[in-house]
Amino acid sequence: MKPRASSTDEKGLEDGFVADPSYSGEMDPRGGTRIVVSVPPDRLAAVHQRLLAVVRPPLGVLWRQVIDRRAPRPQGTPPRDHVALDVSFERLIATLRENEGVVYADARAELWVRGALGEQLILDQDGLIYAYPDDPSWRDALDGLGVPDKETPNLAGRDYVKHWFHAEHDVEEDQLIRSLALTVVPVRR
């Protein structure tokens, strides 16, 4: 599978960096705890979907469109948020599998999933996964997938990162929004 993002040199040429599978706990910027998960692009869908099984339904889903590939907005424009509540795990997984190109190989959006107990799983533009809060259930799932608990370099620490936005995923984004019945939330300023 293509990556959402690639490490490059200062000229924008890919430098060959591929993160080793790993996870580690850390303090999140808001004062809580979280787990940061980094896996190569070919494992991203499987690891993400296994972690989603830890989130307790009903699920809240946020598709945070940072880049509108078809109608670019000025730099610094707030993202466009598409939200749905009470999404079943089965519907979410089926939708992600049907539209995996836009979810796992395109950096146009972040996917946030929140559970009934306030737990949250975020797939960011770099292809990193953030699990909130740091909890043994996340760690058990990752250990079961053979993802080791260790700090290793990932895309968040690279000096130059190129994000990929593929035209062939435009239709998938539309299908994902329809399938999950996502509604645009007006921007608050």
PDB file of C-alpha atoms in Angstrom:
ATOM      1  CA  MET A   1       0.000   0.000   0.000  1.00  0.00           C
ATOM      2  CA  LYS A   2       1.145   3.528  -0.708  1.00  0.00           C
ATOM      3  CA  PRO A   3       2.086   5.623   2.320  1.00  0.00           C
ATOM      4  CA  ARG A   4       0.096   8.620   3.555  1.00  0.00           C
ATOM      5  CA  ALA A   5       3.399  10.422   3.936  1.00  0.00           C
ATOM      6  CA  SER A   6       7.083   9.880   3.162  1.00  0.00           C
ATOM      7  CA  SER A   7      10.295  11.178   4.675  1.00  0.00           C
ATOM      8  CA  THR A   8      12.335  13.285   2.251  1.00  0.00           C
ATOM      9  CA  ASP A   9      15.540  15.241   2.091  1.00  0.00           C
ATOM     10  CA  GLU A  10      15.563  19.045   1.924  1.00  0.00           C
ATOM     11  CA  LYS A  11      15.047  18.855  -1.867  1.00  0.00           C
ATOM     12  CA  GLY A  12      11.851  16.813  -1.527  1.00  0.00           C
ATOM     13  CA  LEU A  13      13.381  13.533  -2.692  1.00  0.00           C
ATOM     14  CA  GLU A  14      12.382  10.459  -0.703  1.00  0.00           C
ATOM     15  CA  ASP A  15      15.212   9.390   1.595  1.00  0.00           C
ATOM     16  CA  GLY A  16      14.144   5.757   2.099  1.00  0.00           C
ATOM     17  CA  PHE A  17      13.187   6.082   5.770  1.00  0.00           C
ATOM     18  CA  VAL A  18      10.622   3.493   6.896  1.00  0.00           C
ATOM     19  CA  ALA A  19       9.644   3.412  10.538  1.00  0.00           C
ATOM     20  CA  ASP A  20      10.033   0.183  12.468  1.00  0.00           C
ATOM     21  CA  PRO A  21       6.803  -1.075  14.060  1.00  0.00           C
ATOM     22  CA  SER A  22       6.638   0.261  17.609  1.00  0.00           C
ATOM     23  CA  TYR A  23       4.546   1.976  20.227  1.00  0.00           C
ATOM     24  CA  SER A  24       5.287   3.998  23.321  1.00  0.00           C
ATOM     25  CA  GLY A  25       3.409   5.880  25.984  1.00  0.00           C
ATOM     26  CA  GLU A  26       3.779   9.616  26.426  1.00  0.00           C
ATOM     27  CA  MET A  27       2.127  12.657  27.928  1.00  0.00           C
ATOM     28  CA  ASP A  28      -0.231  14.295  25.491  1.00  0.00           C
ATOM     29  CA  PRO A  29      -0.035  18.070  25.016  1.00  0.00           C
ATOM     30  CA  ARG A  30      -3.267  18.546  26.996  1.00  0.00           C
ATOM     31  CA  GLY A  31      -1.869  16.867  30.115  1.00  0.00           C
ATOM     32  CA  GLY A  32      -3.282  13.349  29.754  1.00  0.00           C
ATOM     33  CA  THR A  33      -1.594  10.204  28.555  1.00  0.00           C
ATOM     34  CA  ARG A  34      -1.566   8.534  25.173  1.00  0.00           C
ATOM     35  CA  ILE A  35       0.114   5.825  23.169  1.00  0.00           C
ATOM     36  CA  VAL A  36       1.839   6.673  19.890  1.00  0.00           C
ATOM     37  CA  VAL A  37       1.876   3.840  17.348  1.00  0.00           C
ATOM     38  CA  SER A  38       4.060   3.775  14.259  1.00  0.00           C
ATOM     39  CA  VAL A  39       3.948   0.976  11.690  1.00  0.00           C
ATOM     40  CA  PRO A  40       4.983   0.696   8.035  1.00  0.00           C
ATOM     41  CA  PRO A  41       2.254   1.514   5.465  1.00  0.00           C
ATOM     42  CA  ASP A  42       1.639  -2.170   4.661  1.00  0.00           C
ATOM     43  CA  ARG A  43       0.586  -2.811   8.297  1.00  0.00           C
ATOM     44  CA  LEU A  44      -1.320   0.414   8.959  1.00  0.00           C
ATOM     45  CA  ALA A  45      -4.830  -0.814   8.079  1.00  0.00           C
ATOM     46  CA  ALA A  46      -4.556  -4.064  10.069  1.00  0.00           C
ATOM     47  CA  VAL A  47      -3.121  -2.391  13.177  1.00  0.00           C
ATOM     48  CA  HIS A  48      -5.597   0.508  13.045  1.00  0.00           C
ATOM     49  CA  GLN A  49      -8.604  -1.766  12.617  1.00  0.00           C
ATOM     50  CA  ARG A  50      -7.469  -4.051  15.461  1.00  0.00           C
ATOM     51  CA  LEU A  51      -7.144  -1.032  17.752  1.00  0.00           C
ATOM     52  CA  LEU A  52     -10.618   0.132  16.723  1.00  0.00           C
ATOM     53  CA  ALA A  53     -11.946  -3.121  18.188  1.00  0.00           C
ATOM     54  CA  VAL A  54     -10.843  -1.818  21.605  1.00  0.00           C
ATOM     55  CA  VAL A  55     -13.028   1.296  21.350  1.00  0.00           C
ATOM     56  CA  ARG A  56     -16.407   0.732  23.012  1.00  0.00           C
ATOM     57  CA  PRO A  57     -19.506   1.464  20.947  1.00  0.00           C
ATOM     58  CA  PRO A  58     -21.467   3.460  20.184  1.00  0.00           C
ATOM     59  CA  LEU A  59     -18.742   5.208  18.230  1.00  0.00           C
ATOM     60  CA  GLY A  60     -18.389   8.852  17.350  1.00  0.00           C
ATOM     61  CA  VAL A  61     -16.515   9.433  14.102  1.00  0.00           C
ATOM     62  CA  LEU A  62     -14.758  12.583  12.928  1.00  0.00           C
ATOM     63  CA  TRP A  63     -13.318  12.804   9.404  1.00  0.00           C
ATOM     64  CA  ARG A  64     -11.166  15.937   9.690  1.00  0.00           C
ATOM     65  CA  GLN A  65     -10.469  17.002   6.107  1.00  0.00           C
ATOM     66  CA  VAL A  66      -7.292  19.045   6.383  1.00  0.00           C
ATOM     67  CA  ILE A  67      -6.786  19.290   2.608  1.00  0.00           C
ATOM     68  CA  ASP A  68      -9.597  19.468   0.066  1.00  0.00           C
ATOM     69  CA  ARG A  69      -7.741  18.073  -2.918  1.00  0.00           C
ATOM     70  CA  ARG A  70     -10.498  19.010  -5.374  1.00  0.00           C
ATOM     71  CA  ALA A  71     -11.060  22.569  -4.149  1.00  0.00           C
ATOM     72  CA  PRO A  72      -7.922  23.729  -2.324  1.00  0.00           C
ATOM     73  CA  ARG A  73      -8.385  26.365   0.348  1.00  0.00           C
ATOM     74  CA  PRO A  74      -5.809  28.971   1.402  1.00  0.00           C
ATOM     75  CA  GLN A  75      -3.035  27.816   3.707  1.00  0.00           C
ATOM     76  CA  GLY A  76      -4.035  28.169   7.347  1.00  0.00           C
ATOM     77  CA  THR A  77      -7.740  27.626   6.629  1.00  0.00           C
ATOM     78  CA  PRO A  78      -9.330  25.549   9.413  1.00  0.00           C
ATOM     79  CA  PRO A  79     -10.033  21.913   8.537  1.00  0.00           C
ATOM     80  CA  ARG A  80     -13.493  20.818   7.442  1.00  0.00           C
ATOM     81  CA  ASP A  81     -14.980  18.468  10.051  1.00  0.00           C
ATOM     82  CA  HIS A  82     -17.450  15.716   9.109  1.00  0.00           C
ATOM     83  CA  VAL A  83     -19.059  14.016  12.121  1.00  0.00           C
ATOM     84  CA  ALA A  84     -21.349  11.085  12.886  1.00  0.00           C
ATOM     85  CA  LEU A  85     -22.529   9.707  16.215  1.00  0.00           C
ATOM     86  CA  ASP A  86     -23.773   6.247  17.122  1.00  0.00           C
ATOM     87  CA  VAL A  87     -21.822   4.454  14.395  1.00  0.00           C
ATOM     88  CA  SER A  88     -21.594   0.696  14.847  1.00  0.00           C
ATOM     89  CA  PHE A  89     -18.206  -0.996  14.835  1.00  0.00           C
ATOM     90  CA  GLU A  90     -19.303  -3.259  11.975  1.00  0.00           C
ATOM     91  CA  ARG A  91     -20.385  -0.334   9.781  1.00  0.00           C
ATOM     92  CA  LEU A  92     -17.189   1.579  10.510  1.00  0.00           C
ATOM     93  CA  ILE A  93     -14.910  -1.380   9.690  1.00  0.00           C
ATOM     94  CA  ALA A  94     -16.833  -2.210   6.498  1.00  0.00           C
ATOM     95  CA  THR A  95     -16.596   1.421   5.361  1.00  0.00           C
ATOM     96  CA  LEU A  96     -12.876   1.625   6.113  1.00  0.00           C
ATOM     97  CA  ARG A  97     -12.203  -1.575   4.191  1.00  0.00           C
ATOM     98  CA  GLU A  98     -14.279  -0.437   1.192  1.00  0.00           C
ATOM     99  CA  ASN A  99     -12.444   2.903   1.100  1.00  0.00           C
ATOM    100  CA  GLU A 100      -9.014   1.962   2.406  1.00  0.00           C
ATOM    101  CA  GLY A 101      -7.125   4.000  -0.195  1.00  0.00           C
ATOM    102  CA  VAL A 102      -8.384   7.344   1.085  1.00  0.00           C
ATOM    103  CA  VAL A 103      -8.118   6.226   4.725  1.00  0.00           C
ATOM    104  CA  TYR A 104      -4.717   4.542   4.739  1.00  0.00           C
ATOM    105  CA  ALA A 105      -2.842   5.850   1.665  1.00  0.00           C
ATOM    106  CA  ASP A 106      -3.888   9.505   1.431  1.00  0.00           C
ATOM    107  CA  ALA A 107      -3.045  12.369   3.815  1.00  0.00           C
ATOM    108  CA  ARG A 108      -6.026  14.621   3.061  1.00  0.00           C
ATOM    109  CA  ALA A 109      -7.754  13.870   6.364  1.00  0.00           C
ATOM    110  CA  GLU A 110      -7.365  12.613   9.897  1.00  0.00           C
ATOM    111  CA  LEU A 111      -9.746   9.984  11.255  1.00  0.00           C
ATOM    112  CA  TRP A 112     -10.835  10.345  14.880  1.00  0.00           C
ATOM    113  CA  VAL A 113     -12.948   7.679  16.591  1.00  0.00           C
ATOM    114  CA  ARG A 114     -14.304   8.176  20.111  1.00  0.00           C
ATOM    115  CA  GLY A 115     -15.849   5.496  22.288  1.00  0.00           C
ATOM    116  CA  ALA A 116     -18.568   5.410  24.916  1.00  0.00           C
ATOM    117  CA  LEU A 117     -16.023   5.701  27.758  1.00  0.00           C
ATOM    118  CA  GLY A 118     -14.227   8.683  26.230  1.00  0.00           C
ATOM    119  CA  GLU A 119     -11.387   6.612  24.780  1.00  0.00           C
ATOM    120  CA  GLN A 120     -10.158   7.920  21.471  1.00  0.00           C
ATOM    121  CA  LEU A 121      -8.151   6.657  18.506  1.00  0.00           C
ATOM    122  CA  ILE A 122      -6.697   9.114  15.985  1.00  0.00           C
ATOM    123  CA  LEU A 123      -5.068   8.332  12.643  1.00  0.00           C
ATOM    124  CA  ASP A 124      -3.090  11.434  11.673  1.00  0.00           C
ATOM    125  CA  GLN A 125      -1.827  12.752   8.332  1.00  0.00           C
ATOM    126  CA  ASP A 126       1.577  11.091   8.770  1.00  0.00           C
ATOM    127  CA  GLY A 127       0.012   7.665   9.307  1.00  0.00           C
ATOM    128  CA  LEU A 128       0.722   7.670  13.049  1.00  0.00           C
ATOM    129  CA  ILE A 129      -1.934   6.348  15.406  1.00  0.00           C
ATOM    130  CA  TYR A 130      -2.639   8.003  18.758  1.00  0.00           C
ATOM    131  CA  ALA A 131      -4.594   6.059  21.394  1.00  0.00           C
ATOM    132  CA  TYR A 132      -6.047   7.969  24.354  1.00  0.00           C
ATOM    133  CA  PRO A 133      -5.646   7.382  27.254  1.00  0.00           C
ATOM    134  CA  ASP A 134      -2.638   5.083  27.724  1.00  0.00           C
ATOM    135  CA  ASP A 135      -4.483   1.924  28.795  1.00  0.00           C
ATOM    136  CA  PRO A 136      -3.609  -1.796  29.050  1.00  0.00           C
ATOM    137  CA  SER A 137      -6.298  -2.689  26.465  1.00  0.00           C
ATOM    138  CA  TRP A 138      -4.410  -0.768  23.739  1.00  0.00           C
ATOM    139  CA  ARG A 139      -1.130  -2.336  24.828  1.00  0.00           C
ATOM    140  CA  ASP A 140      -2.612  -5.858  24.841  1.00  0.00           C
ATOM    141  CA  ALA A 141      -3.934  -5.390  21.283  1.00  0.00           C
ATOM    142  CA  LEU A 142      -0.569  -4.080  20.063  1.00  0.00           C
ATOM    143  CA  ASP A 143       1.367  -6.847  21.805  1.00  0.00           C
ATOM    144  CA  GLY A 144      -0.994  -9.375  20.176  1.00  0.00           C
ATOM    145  CA  LEU A 145      -0.104  -7.912  16.773  1.00  0.00           C
ATOM    146  CA  GLY A 146       3.620  -8.189  17.468  1.00  0.00           C
ATOM    147  CA  VAL A 147       4.129  -4.425  17.667  1.00  0.00           C
ATOM    148  CA  PRO A 148       6.840  -3.898  20.307  1.00  0.00           C
ATOM    149  CA  ASP A 149       6.690  -1.390  23.153  1.00  0.00           C
ATOM    150  CA  LYS A 150       9.757   0.721  22.407  1.00  0.00           C
ATOM    151  CA  GLU A 151      10.581   4.205  21.239  1.00  0.00           C
ATOM    152  CA  THR A 152      11.830   4.283  17.658  1.00  0.00           C
ATOM    153  CA  PRO A 153      12.138   7.107  15.133  1.00  0.00           C
ATOM    154  CA  ASN A 154       8.900   7.847  13.265  1.00  0.00           C
ATOM    155  CA  LEU A 155       7.691  10.401  10.715  1.00  0.00           C
ATOM    156  CA  ALA A 156       6.777  12.927  13.406  1.00  0.00           C
ATOM    157  CA  GLY A 157      10.476  13.354  14.157  1.00  0.00           C
ATOM    158  CA  ARG A 158      11.673  13.728  10.569  1.00  0.00           C
ATOM    159  CA  ASP A 159      12.837  17.107   9.281  1.00  0.00           C
ATOM    160  CA  TYR A 160      11.044  16.867   5.927  1.00  0.00           C
ATOM    161  CA  VAL A 161       7.835  14.952   5.226  1.00  0.00           C
ATOM    162  CA  LYS A 162       5.902  14.822   1.966  1.00  0.00           C
ATOM    163  CA  HIS A 163       2.167  14.150   2.222  1.00  0.00           C
ATOM    164  CA  TRP A 164       0.363  12.366  -0.592  1.00  0.00           C
ATOM    165  CA  PHE A 165      -3.035  13.374  -2.013  1.00  0.00           C
ATOM    166  CA  HIS A 166      -4.231  11.037  -4.771  1.00  0.00           C
ATOM    167  CA  ALA A 167      -6.965  11.918  -7.275  1.00  0.00           C
ATOM    168  CA  GLU A 168      -8.038   8.266  -7.468  1.00  0.00           C
ATOM    169  CA  HIS A 169      -9.181   8.487  -3.838  1.00  0.00           C
ATOM    170  CA  ASP A 170     -11.648  11.362  -4.375  1.00  0.00           C
ATOM    171  CA  VAL A 171     -14.534   8.976  -5.064  1.00  0.00           C
ATOM    172  CA  GLU A 172     -13.628   6.910  -1.987  1.00  0.00           C
ATOM    173  CA  GLU A 173     -13.779  10.001   0.201  1.00  0.00           C
ATOM    174  CA  ASP A 174     -17.289  10.743  -1.070  1.00  0.00           C
ATOM    175  CA  GLN A 175     -18.322   7.119  -0.454  1.00  0.00           C
ATOM    176  CA  LEU A 176     -16.877   7.155   3.073  1.00  0.00           C
ATOM    177  CA  ILE A 177     -18.772  10.345   3.943  1.00  0.00           C
ATOM    178  CA  ARG A 178     -22.031   8.910   2.570  1.00  0.00           C
ATOM    179  CA  SER A 179     -21.600   5.451   4.084  1.00  0.00           C
ATOM    180  CA  LEU A 180     -21.016   6.797   7.586  1.00  0.00           C
ATOM    181  CA  ALA A 181     -23.668   9.522   7.166  1.00  0.00           C
ATOM    182  CA  LEU A 182     -21.134  12.163   8.156  1.00  0.00           C
ATOM    183  CA  THR A 183     -22.396  15.722   8.551  1.00  0.00           C
ATOM    184  CA  VAL A 184     -20.254  18.830   8.080  1.00  0.00           C
ATOM    185  CA  VAL A 185     -19.833  20.794  11.291  1.00  0.00           C
ATOM    186  CA  PRO A 186     -19.599  24.571  10.792  1.00  0.00           C
ATOM    187  CA  VAL A 187     -16.220  26.104  11.643  1.00  0.00           C
ATOM    188  CA  ARG A 188     -16.152  27.960  14.966  1.00  0.00           C
ATOM    189  CA  ARG A 189     -13.949  31.003  15.211  1.00  0.00           C
TER     190      ARG A 189
END
